[in-house]
CSV table of C-alpha atoms in Angstrom, one decimal:
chain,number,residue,atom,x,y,z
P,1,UNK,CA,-38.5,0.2,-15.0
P,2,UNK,CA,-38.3,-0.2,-11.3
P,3,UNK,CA,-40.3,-3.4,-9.9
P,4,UNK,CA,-42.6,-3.6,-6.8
P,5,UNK,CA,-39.9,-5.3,-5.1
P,6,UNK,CA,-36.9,-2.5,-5.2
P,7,UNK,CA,-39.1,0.5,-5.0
P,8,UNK,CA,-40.3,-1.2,-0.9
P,9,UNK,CA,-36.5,-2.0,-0.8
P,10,UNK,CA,-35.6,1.5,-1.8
P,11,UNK,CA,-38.1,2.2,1.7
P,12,UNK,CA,-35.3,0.6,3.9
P,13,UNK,CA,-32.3,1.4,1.8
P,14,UNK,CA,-30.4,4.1,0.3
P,15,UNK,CA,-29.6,3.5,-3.4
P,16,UNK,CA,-25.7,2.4,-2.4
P,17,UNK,CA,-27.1,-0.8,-0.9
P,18,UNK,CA,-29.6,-1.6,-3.2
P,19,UNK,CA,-27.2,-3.8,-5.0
P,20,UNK,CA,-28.1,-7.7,-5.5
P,21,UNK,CA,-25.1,-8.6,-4.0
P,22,UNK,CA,-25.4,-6.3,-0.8
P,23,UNK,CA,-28.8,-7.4,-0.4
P,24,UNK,CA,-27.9,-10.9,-0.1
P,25,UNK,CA,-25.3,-10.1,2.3
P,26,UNK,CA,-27.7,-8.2,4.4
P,27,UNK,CA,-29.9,-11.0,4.5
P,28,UNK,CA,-27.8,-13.5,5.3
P,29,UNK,CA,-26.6,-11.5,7.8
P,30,UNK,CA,-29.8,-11.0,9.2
P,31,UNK,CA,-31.3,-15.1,8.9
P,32,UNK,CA,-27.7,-16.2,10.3
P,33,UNK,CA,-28.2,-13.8,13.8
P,34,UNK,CA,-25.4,-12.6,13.2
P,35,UNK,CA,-27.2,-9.2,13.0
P,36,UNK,CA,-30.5,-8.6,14.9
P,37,UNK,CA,-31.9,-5.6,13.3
P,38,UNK,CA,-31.0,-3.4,9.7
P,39,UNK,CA,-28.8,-1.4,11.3
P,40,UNK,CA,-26.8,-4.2,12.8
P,41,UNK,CA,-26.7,-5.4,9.8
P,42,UNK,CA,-25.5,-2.3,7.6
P,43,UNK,CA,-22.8,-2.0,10.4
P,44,UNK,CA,-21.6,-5.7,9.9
P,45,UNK,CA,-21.7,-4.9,5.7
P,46,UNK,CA,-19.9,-1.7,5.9
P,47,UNK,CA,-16.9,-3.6,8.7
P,48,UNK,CA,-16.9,-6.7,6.2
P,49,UNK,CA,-16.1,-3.9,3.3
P,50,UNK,CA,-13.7,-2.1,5.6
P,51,UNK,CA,-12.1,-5.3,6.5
P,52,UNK,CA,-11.7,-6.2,2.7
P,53,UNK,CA,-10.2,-2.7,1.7
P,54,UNK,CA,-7.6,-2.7,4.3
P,55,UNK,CA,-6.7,-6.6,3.3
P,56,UNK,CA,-6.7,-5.2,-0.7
P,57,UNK,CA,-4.8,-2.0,1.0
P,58,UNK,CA,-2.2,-4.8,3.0
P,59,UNK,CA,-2.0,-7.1,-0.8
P,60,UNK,CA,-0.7,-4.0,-2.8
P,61,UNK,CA,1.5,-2.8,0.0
P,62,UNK,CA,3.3,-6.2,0.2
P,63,UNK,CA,3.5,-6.4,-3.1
P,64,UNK,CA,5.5,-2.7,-3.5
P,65,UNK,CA,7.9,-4.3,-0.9
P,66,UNK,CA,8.8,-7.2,-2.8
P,67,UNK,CA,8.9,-4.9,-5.7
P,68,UNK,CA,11.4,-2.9,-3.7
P,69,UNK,CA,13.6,-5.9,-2.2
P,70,UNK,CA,13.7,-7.2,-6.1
P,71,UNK,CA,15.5,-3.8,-7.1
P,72,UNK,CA,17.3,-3.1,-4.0
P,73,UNK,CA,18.7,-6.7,-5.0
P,74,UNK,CA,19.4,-5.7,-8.7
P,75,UNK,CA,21.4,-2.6,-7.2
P,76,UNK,CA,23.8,-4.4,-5.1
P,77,UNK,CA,24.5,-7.4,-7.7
P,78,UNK,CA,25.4,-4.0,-10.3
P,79,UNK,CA,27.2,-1.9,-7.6
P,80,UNK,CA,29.1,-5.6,-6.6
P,81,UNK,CA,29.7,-5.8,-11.0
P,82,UNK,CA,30.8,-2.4,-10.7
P,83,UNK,CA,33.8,-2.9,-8.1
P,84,UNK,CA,34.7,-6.0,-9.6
P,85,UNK,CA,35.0,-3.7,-13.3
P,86,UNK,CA,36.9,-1.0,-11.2
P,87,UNK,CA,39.7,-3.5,-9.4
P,88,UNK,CA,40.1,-5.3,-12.9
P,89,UNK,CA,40.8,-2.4,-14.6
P,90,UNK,CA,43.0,-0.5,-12.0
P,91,UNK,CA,44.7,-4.3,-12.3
P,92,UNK,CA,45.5,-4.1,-15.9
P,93,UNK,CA,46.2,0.0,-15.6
P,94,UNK,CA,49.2,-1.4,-12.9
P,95,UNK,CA,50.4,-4.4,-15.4
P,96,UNK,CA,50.3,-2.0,-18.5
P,97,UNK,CA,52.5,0.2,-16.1
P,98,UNK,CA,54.9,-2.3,-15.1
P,99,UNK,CA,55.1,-4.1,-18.3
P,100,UNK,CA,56.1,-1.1,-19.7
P,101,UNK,CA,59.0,-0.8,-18.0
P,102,UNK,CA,58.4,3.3,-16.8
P,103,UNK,CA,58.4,2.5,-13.0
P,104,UNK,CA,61.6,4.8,-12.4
């Protein structure tokens, strides 16, 4: 059941700010002059949500990077494991040949 109070909110507000926590941002928005009227105020919400998306957005991204730098460092320490495997084994192919004694 709907009380007094958030049916004369629901007067001002549309149902996606008539959340506790978007009220009290609104409010303090409002007491703090930081916004002079609702609309101010729904502006200065919906920047302050923007602003915390493209921060969330930023968090992931560096994140991937790091991801990426870890595994681009993986593939050069195998690639470097790789070379190192293909000289000693061309090495021992050359002494197995010259040991052998079928250089003619």
């Amino acid at each position: 059941m709907e009380t007094e109070s958030y049916v004369h909110l629901k007067t001002y507000l549309t149902a996606a700010y008539c959340k506790l926590h978007t009220v009290e941002c609104l409010m303090k928005l409002l007491e703090s002059g930081r916004a002079n009227t609702l609309k101010d105020a729904l502006n200065l919400y919906e920047d302050i949500l923007h602003k915390a998306r493209m921060e969330e957005l930023q968090q992931q991204q560096l994140l991937i990077g790091q991801d990426i730098l870890k595994n681009q460092d993986l593939q050069k320490k195998y690639a470097q494991q790789t070379v190192q495997s293909a000289y000693l084994t061309n090495g021992l192919i050359v002494l197995n040949y010259l040991k052998s004694g079928d250089n003619s």
